[in-house]
Coordinates of C-alpha atoms and ligand atoms in Angstrom, one line a residue:
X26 CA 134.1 152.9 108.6
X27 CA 133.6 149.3 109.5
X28 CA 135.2 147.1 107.4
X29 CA 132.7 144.2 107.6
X30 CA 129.9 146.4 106.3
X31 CA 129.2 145.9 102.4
X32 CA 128.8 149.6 101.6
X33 CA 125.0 149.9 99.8
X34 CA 126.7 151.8 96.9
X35 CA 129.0 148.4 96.2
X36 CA 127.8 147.2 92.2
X37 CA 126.9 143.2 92.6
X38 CA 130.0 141.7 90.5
X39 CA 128.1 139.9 87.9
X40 CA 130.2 140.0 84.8
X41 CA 133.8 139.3 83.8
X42 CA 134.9 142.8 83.5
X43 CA 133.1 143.7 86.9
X44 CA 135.1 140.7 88.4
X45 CA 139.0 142.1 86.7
X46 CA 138.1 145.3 88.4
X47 CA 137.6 143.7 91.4
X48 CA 140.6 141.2 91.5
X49 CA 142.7 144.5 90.3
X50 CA 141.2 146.3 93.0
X51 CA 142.3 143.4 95.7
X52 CA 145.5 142.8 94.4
X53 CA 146.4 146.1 94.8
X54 CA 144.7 146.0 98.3
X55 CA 146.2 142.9 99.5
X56 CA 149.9 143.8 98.1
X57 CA 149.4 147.2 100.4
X58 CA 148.4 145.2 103.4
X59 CA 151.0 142.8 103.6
X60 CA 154.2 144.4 101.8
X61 CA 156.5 142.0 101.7
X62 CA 155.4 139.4 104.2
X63 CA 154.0 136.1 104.4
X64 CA 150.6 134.8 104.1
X65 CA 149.3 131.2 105.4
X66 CA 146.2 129.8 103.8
X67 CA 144.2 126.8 104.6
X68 CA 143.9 125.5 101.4
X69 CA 140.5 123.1 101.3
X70 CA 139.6 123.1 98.0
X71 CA 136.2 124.3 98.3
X72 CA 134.8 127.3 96.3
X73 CA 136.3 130.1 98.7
X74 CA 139.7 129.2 100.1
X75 CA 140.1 128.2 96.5
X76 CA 139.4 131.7 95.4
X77 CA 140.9 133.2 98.1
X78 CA 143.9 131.3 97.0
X79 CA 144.3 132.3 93.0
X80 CA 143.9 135.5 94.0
X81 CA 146.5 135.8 96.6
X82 CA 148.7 134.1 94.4
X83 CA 148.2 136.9 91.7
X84 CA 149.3 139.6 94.8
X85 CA 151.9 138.0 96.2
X86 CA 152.7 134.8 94.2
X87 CA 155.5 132.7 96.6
X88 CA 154.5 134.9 99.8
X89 CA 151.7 132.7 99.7
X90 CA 152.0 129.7 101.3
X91 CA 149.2 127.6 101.3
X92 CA 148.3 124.3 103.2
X93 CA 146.0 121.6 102.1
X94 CA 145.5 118.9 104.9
X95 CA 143.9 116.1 103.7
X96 CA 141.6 114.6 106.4
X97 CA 140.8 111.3 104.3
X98 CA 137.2 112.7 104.2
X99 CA 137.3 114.5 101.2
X100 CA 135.7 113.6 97.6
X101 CA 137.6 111.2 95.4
X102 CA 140.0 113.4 93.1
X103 CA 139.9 116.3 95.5
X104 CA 143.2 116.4 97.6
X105 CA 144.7 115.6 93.2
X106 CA 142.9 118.1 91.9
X107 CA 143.7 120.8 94.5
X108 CA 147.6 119.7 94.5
X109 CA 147.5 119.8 90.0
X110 CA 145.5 123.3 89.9
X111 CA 147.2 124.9 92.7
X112 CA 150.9 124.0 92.5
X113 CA 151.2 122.1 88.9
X114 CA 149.0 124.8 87.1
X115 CA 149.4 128.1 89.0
X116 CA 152.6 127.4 90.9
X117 CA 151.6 127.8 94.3
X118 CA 153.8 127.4 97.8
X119 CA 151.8 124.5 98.5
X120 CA 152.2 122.3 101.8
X121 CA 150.7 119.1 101.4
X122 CA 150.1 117.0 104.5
X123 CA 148.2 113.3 104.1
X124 CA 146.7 113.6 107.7
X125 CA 144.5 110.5 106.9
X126 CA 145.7 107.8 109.1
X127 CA 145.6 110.4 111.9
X128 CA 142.5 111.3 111.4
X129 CA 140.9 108.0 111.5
X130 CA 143.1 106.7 113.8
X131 CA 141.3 109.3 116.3
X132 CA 137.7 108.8 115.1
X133 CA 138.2 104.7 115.1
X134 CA 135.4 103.7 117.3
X135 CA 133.5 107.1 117.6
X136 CA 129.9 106.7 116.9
X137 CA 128.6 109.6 118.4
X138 CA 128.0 112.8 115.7
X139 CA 128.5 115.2 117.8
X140 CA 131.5 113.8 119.2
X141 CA 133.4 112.8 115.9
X142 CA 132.9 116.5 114.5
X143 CA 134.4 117.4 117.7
X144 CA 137.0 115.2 117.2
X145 CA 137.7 116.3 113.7
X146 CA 137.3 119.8 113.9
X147 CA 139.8 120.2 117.0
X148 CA 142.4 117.5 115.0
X149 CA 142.5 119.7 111.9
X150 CA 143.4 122.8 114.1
X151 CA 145.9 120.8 115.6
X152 CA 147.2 119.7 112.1
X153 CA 147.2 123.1 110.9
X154 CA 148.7 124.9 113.8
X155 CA 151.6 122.3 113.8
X156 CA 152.3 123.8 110.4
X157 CA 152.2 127.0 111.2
X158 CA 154.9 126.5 113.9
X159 CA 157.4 124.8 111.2
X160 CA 157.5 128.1 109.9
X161 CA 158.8 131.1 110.5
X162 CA 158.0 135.1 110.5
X163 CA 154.2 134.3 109.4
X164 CA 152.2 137.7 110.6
X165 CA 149.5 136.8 108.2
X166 CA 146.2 134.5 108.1
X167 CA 144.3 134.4 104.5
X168 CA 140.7 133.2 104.7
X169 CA 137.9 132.5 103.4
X170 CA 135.5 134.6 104.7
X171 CA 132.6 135.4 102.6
X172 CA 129.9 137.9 103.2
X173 CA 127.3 135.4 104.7
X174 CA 129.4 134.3 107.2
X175 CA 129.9 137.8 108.6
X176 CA 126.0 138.5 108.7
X177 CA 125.5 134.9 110.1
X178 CA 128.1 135.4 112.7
X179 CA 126.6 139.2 113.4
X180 CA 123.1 137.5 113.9
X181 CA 124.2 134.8 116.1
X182 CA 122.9 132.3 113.8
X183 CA 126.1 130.2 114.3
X184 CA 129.7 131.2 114.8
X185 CA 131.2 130.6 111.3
X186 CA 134.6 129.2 111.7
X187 CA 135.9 131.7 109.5
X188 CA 134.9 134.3 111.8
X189 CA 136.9 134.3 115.1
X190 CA 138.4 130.6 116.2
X191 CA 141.6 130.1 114.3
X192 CA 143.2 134.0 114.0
X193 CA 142.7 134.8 118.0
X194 CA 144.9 131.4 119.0
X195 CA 147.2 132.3 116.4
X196 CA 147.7 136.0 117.0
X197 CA 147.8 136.5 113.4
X198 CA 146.5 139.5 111.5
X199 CA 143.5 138.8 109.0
X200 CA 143.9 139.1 104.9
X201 CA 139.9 138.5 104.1
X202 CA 139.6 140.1 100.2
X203 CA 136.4 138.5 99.2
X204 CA 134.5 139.0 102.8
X205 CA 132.2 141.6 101.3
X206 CA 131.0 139.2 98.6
X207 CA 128.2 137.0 98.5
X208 CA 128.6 133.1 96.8
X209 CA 127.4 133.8 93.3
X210 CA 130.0 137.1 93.1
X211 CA 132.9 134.6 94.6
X212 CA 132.0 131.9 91.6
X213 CA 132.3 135.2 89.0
X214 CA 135.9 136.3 90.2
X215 CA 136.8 132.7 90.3
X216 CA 136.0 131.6 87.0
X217 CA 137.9 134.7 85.8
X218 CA 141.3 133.8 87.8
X219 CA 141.5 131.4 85.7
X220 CA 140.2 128.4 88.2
X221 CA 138.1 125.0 86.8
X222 CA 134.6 125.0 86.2
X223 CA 134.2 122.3 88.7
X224 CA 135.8 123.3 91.3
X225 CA 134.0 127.4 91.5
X226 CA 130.8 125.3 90.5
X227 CA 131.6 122.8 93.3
X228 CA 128.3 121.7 95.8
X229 CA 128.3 122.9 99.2
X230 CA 130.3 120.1 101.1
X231 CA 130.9 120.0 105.2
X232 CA 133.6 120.7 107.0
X233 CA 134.1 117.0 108.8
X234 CA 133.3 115.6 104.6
X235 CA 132.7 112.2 104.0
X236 CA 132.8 111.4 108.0
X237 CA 128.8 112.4 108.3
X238 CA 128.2 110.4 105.3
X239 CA 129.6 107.4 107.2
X240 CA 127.1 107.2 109.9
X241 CA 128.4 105.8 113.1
X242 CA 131.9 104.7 113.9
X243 CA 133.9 104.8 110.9
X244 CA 136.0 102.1 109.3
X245 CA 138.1 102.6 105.9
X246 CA 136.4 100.1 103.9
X247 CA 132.7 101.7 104.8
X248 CA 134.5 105.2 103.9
X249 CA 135.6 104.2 100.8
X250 CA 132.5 102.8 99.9
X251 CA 131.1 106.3 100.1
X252 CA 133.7 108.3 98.7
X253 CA 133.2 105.4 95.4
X254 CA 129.5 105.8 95.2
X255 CA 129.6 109.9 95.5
X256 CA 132.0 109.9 92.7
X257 CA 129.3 107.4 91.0
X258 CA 126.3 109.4 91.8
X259 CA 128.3 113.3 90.9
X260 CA 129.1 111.5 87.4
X261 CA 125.7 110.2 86.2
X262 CA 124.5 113.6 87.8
X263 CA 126.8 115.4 85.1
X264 CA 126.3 113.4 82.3
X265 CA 122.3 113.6 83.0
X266 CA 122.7 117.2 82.7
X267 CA 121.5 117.5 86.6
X268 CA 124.2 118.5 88.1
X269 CA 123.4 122.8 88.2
X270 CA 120.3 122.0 88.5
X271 CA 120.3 120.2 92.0
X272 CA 121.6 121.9 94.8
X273 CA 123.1 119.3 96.7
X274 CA 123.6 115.7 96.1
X275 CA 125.5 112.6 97.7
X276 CA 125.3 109.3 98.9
X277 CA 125.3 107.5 102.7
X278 CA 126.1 104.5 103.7
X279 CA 124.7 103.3 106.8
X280 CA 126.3 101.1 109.3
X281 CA 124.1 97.9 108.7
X282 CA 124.2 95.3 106.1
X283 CA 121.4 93.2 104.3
X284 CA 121.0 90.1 102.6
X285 CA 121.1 89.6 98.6
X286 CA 123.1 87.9 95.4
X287 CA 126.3 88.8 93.6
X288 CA 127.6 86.9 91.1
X289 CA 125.4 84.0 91.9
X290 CA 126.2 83.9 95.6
X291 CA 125.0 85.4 98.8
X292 CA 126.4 88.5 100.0
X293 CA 126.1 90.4 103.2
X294 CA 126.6 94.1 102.6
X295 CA 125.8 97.7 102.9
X296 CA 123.0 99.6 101.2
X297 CA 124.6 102.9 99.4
X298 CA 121.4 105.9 99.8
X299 CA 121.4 108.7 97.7
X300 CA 120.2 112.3 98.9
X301 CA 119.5 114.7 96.1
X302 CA 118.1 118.4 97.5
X303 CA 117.1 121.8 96.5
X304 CA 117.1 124.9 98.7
X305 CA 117.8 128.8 99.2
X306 CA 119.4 128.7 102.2
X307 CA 119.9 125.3 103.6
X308 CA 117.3 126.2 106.7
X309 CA 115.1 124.0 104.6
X310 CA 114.8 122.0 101.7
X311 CA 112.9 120.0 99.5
X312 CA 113.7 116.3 97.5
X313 CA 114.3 116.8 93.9
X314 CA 112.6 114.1 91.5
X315 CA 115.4 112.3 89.9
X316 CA 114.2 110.6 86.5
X317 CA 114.2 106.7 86.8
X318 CA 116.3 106.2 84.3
X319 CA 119.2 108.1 85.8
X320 CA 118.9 106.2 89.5
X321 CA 118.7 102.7 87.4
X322 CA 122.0 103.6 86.2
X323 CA 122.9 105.0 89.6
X324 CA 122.1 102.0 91.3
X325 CA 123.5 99.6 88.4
X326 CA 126.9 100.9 88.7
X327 CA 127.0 101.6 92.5
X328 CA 125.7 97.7 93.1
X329 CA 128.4 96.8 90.2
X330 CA 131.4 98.9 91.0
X331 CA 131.2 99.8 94.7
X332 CA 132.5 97.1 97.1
X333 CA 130.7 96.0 100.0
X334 CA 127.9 97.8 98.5
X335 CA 124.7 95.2 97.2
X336 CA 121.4 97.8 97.3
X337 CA 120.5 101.2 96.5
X338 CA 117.9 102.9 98.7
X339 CA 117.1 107.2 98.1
X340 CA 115.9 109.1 100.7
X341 CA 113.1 111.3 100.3
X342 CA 112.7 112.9 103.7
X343 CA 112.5 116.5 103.1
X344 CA 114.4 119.5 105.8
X345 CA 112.1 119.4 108.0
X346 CA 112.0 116.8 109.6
X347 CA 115.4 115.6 108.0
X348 CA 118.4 117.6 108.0
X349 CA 120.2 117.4 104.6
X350 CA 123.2 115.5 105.7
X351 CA 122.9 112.6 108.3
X352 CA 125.0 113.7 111.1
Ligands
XMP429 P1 122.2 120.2 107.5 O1 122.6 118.8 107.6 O2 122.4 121.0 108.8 O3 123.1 120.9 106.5 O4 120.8 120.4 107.0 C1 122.9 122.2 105.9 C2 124.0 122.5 105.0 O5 125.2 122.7 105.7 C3 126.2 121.8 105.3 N1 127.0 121.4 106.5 C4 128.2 121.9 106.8 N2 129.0 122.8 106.2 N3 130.6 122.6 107.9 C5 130.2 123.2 106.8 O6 130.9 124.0 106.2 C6 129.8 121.6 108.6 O7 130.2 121.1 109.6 C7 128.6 121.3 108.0 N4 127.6 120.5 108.3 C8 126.6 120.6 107.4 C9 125.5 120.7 104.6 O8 126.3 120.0 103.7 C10 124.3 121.4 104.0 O9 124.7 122.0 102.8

């Protein structure tokens, strides 16, 4: 039987009882697999490792051990909110490295897109790999890996990182239990481990984060002006009810400054631009109308709160001709 084949006779997990008797089904599956050994997780924080994660725990609770590098390109609250869930809440073996100044110590002066998504995605294997090798008698490799990625790596469409990359280097065997699931099932077997509403709700956010939302070379103070106004924008999003409603939302800000007035006097500063976008399958997609009042507040707070920030501009280029994020 291939085991990357979702049998056709497999009942869509849409319901809390169909999502115990899978997580029963996978603990038991998992704790077969790996008897009494270890199991190293790259711990991001997004929807699936996160999954991936709770569940593990439930198999094999302190077998697990789970690290969460933070890059300094993820969302504000996110490298907190992984480190309070995961080892506050549910106890986890979690390894916690602060990476950041690494990181952008590597990308300082890189303005090419191509080139600093190079540069990030090689430093984060490094990072992670370096782990690894702190330990010992780790045979086994949790990921990820949800059904999409298997089809999408099958059809050539890209090769997923979850799917080949990491494991073959590392000579590690594979613990995958929610690779025959598609998104909406991994959100329903989430919710009933146990794990926030925000984060098994979370938006679909890139590898490299913040760092193609920082177009050009990056500096700290232009990073944390975006990482400020996304955490603006994702608030006024929730309280305006939008935020299940729009598929993917978050500001830019561009490497050039304009003229205007703040507090009287002239400043020199970046605009903040807000992307706001609604598809199926992220081949294409199409601009959401925001109502005004919610971007007046937006921009309010953003040109208020956000240093180095003085304008608010929204981009309304649909995919195609834009992609959705700007590198
Ligand atoms: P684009 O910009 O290509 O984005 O229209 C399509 C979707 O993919 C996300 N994206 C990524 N996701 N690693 C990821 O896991 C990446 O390197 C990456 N780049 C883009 C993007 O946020 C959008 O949802």
């Amino acid at each position: 039987m291939d085991n990357n084949k979702r049998p056709d006779t497999m009942e869509r997990i849409t319901t809390p009882e169909l999502a115990q008797k899978f997580i029963d089904e996978q603990v038991q599956a998992v704790r077969e697999q790996v008897k009494d050994g270890k199991v190293l997780l790259a711990l991001s924080g997004g929807v699936d490792s996160s999954v991936v994660a709770a569940l593990l725990i439930k198999a094999i609770g302190q077998n697990l051990v789970c690290v969460h590098v933070n890059h300094g390109f993820l969302r504000k609250g996110e490298p907190e909110q992984v480190i309070q869930v995961f080892q506050k809440e549910l106890g986890a073996n979690l390894i916690y490295v602060d990476a950041v100044d690494r990181f952008l110590d590597k990308v300082a002066g890189v303005a090419d897109p191509e080139q600093k998504r190079h540069i990030i995605g090689e430093e984060f294997i490094r990072v992670f790999d370096e782990e690894a090798a702190k330990l010992k008698d780790i045979r086994f490799l949790g990921q990820g890996t949800i059904y999409p990625d298997i089809l999408e790596s099958e059809k050539g469409i890209k090769a997923h990182h979850n799917v080949g990359g990491l494991p073959e280097e590392m000579n590690m065997e594979l613990v995958e239990p929610v690779k025959l699931l598609y998104k909406d099932e991994v959100r329903v077997v989430g919710k009933q481990l146990g794990l926030p509403e925000n984060m098994v709700e979370r938006q679909p956010f890139p590898g490299p984060g913040l760092a193609v939302r920082t177009p050009g070379a990056i500096t700290r103070d232009r990073l944390e002006a975006v990482r400020e106004s996304d955490a603006i924008l994702r608030e006024e999003f929730a309280n305006a009810g939008l935020a299940g409603k729009v598929w993917q939302y978050f500001t830019i800000v561009p490497d050039f400054k304009t003229t205007g007035i703040v507090d009287g006097k002239r400043s020199f500063a970046w605009p903040a631009v807000i992307r706001a976008v609604n598809t199926r399958d992220a081949m294409t997609a199409t601009i959401e109308e925001i109502p005004y009042d919610v971007l007046h507040k937006i921009t309010e707070r953003i040109t208020h709160e956000v240093p180095g920030v003085n304008r608010v501009l929204m981009d309304l280029t649909p995919k195609p001709t834009g992609t959705i994020e700007w590198e």
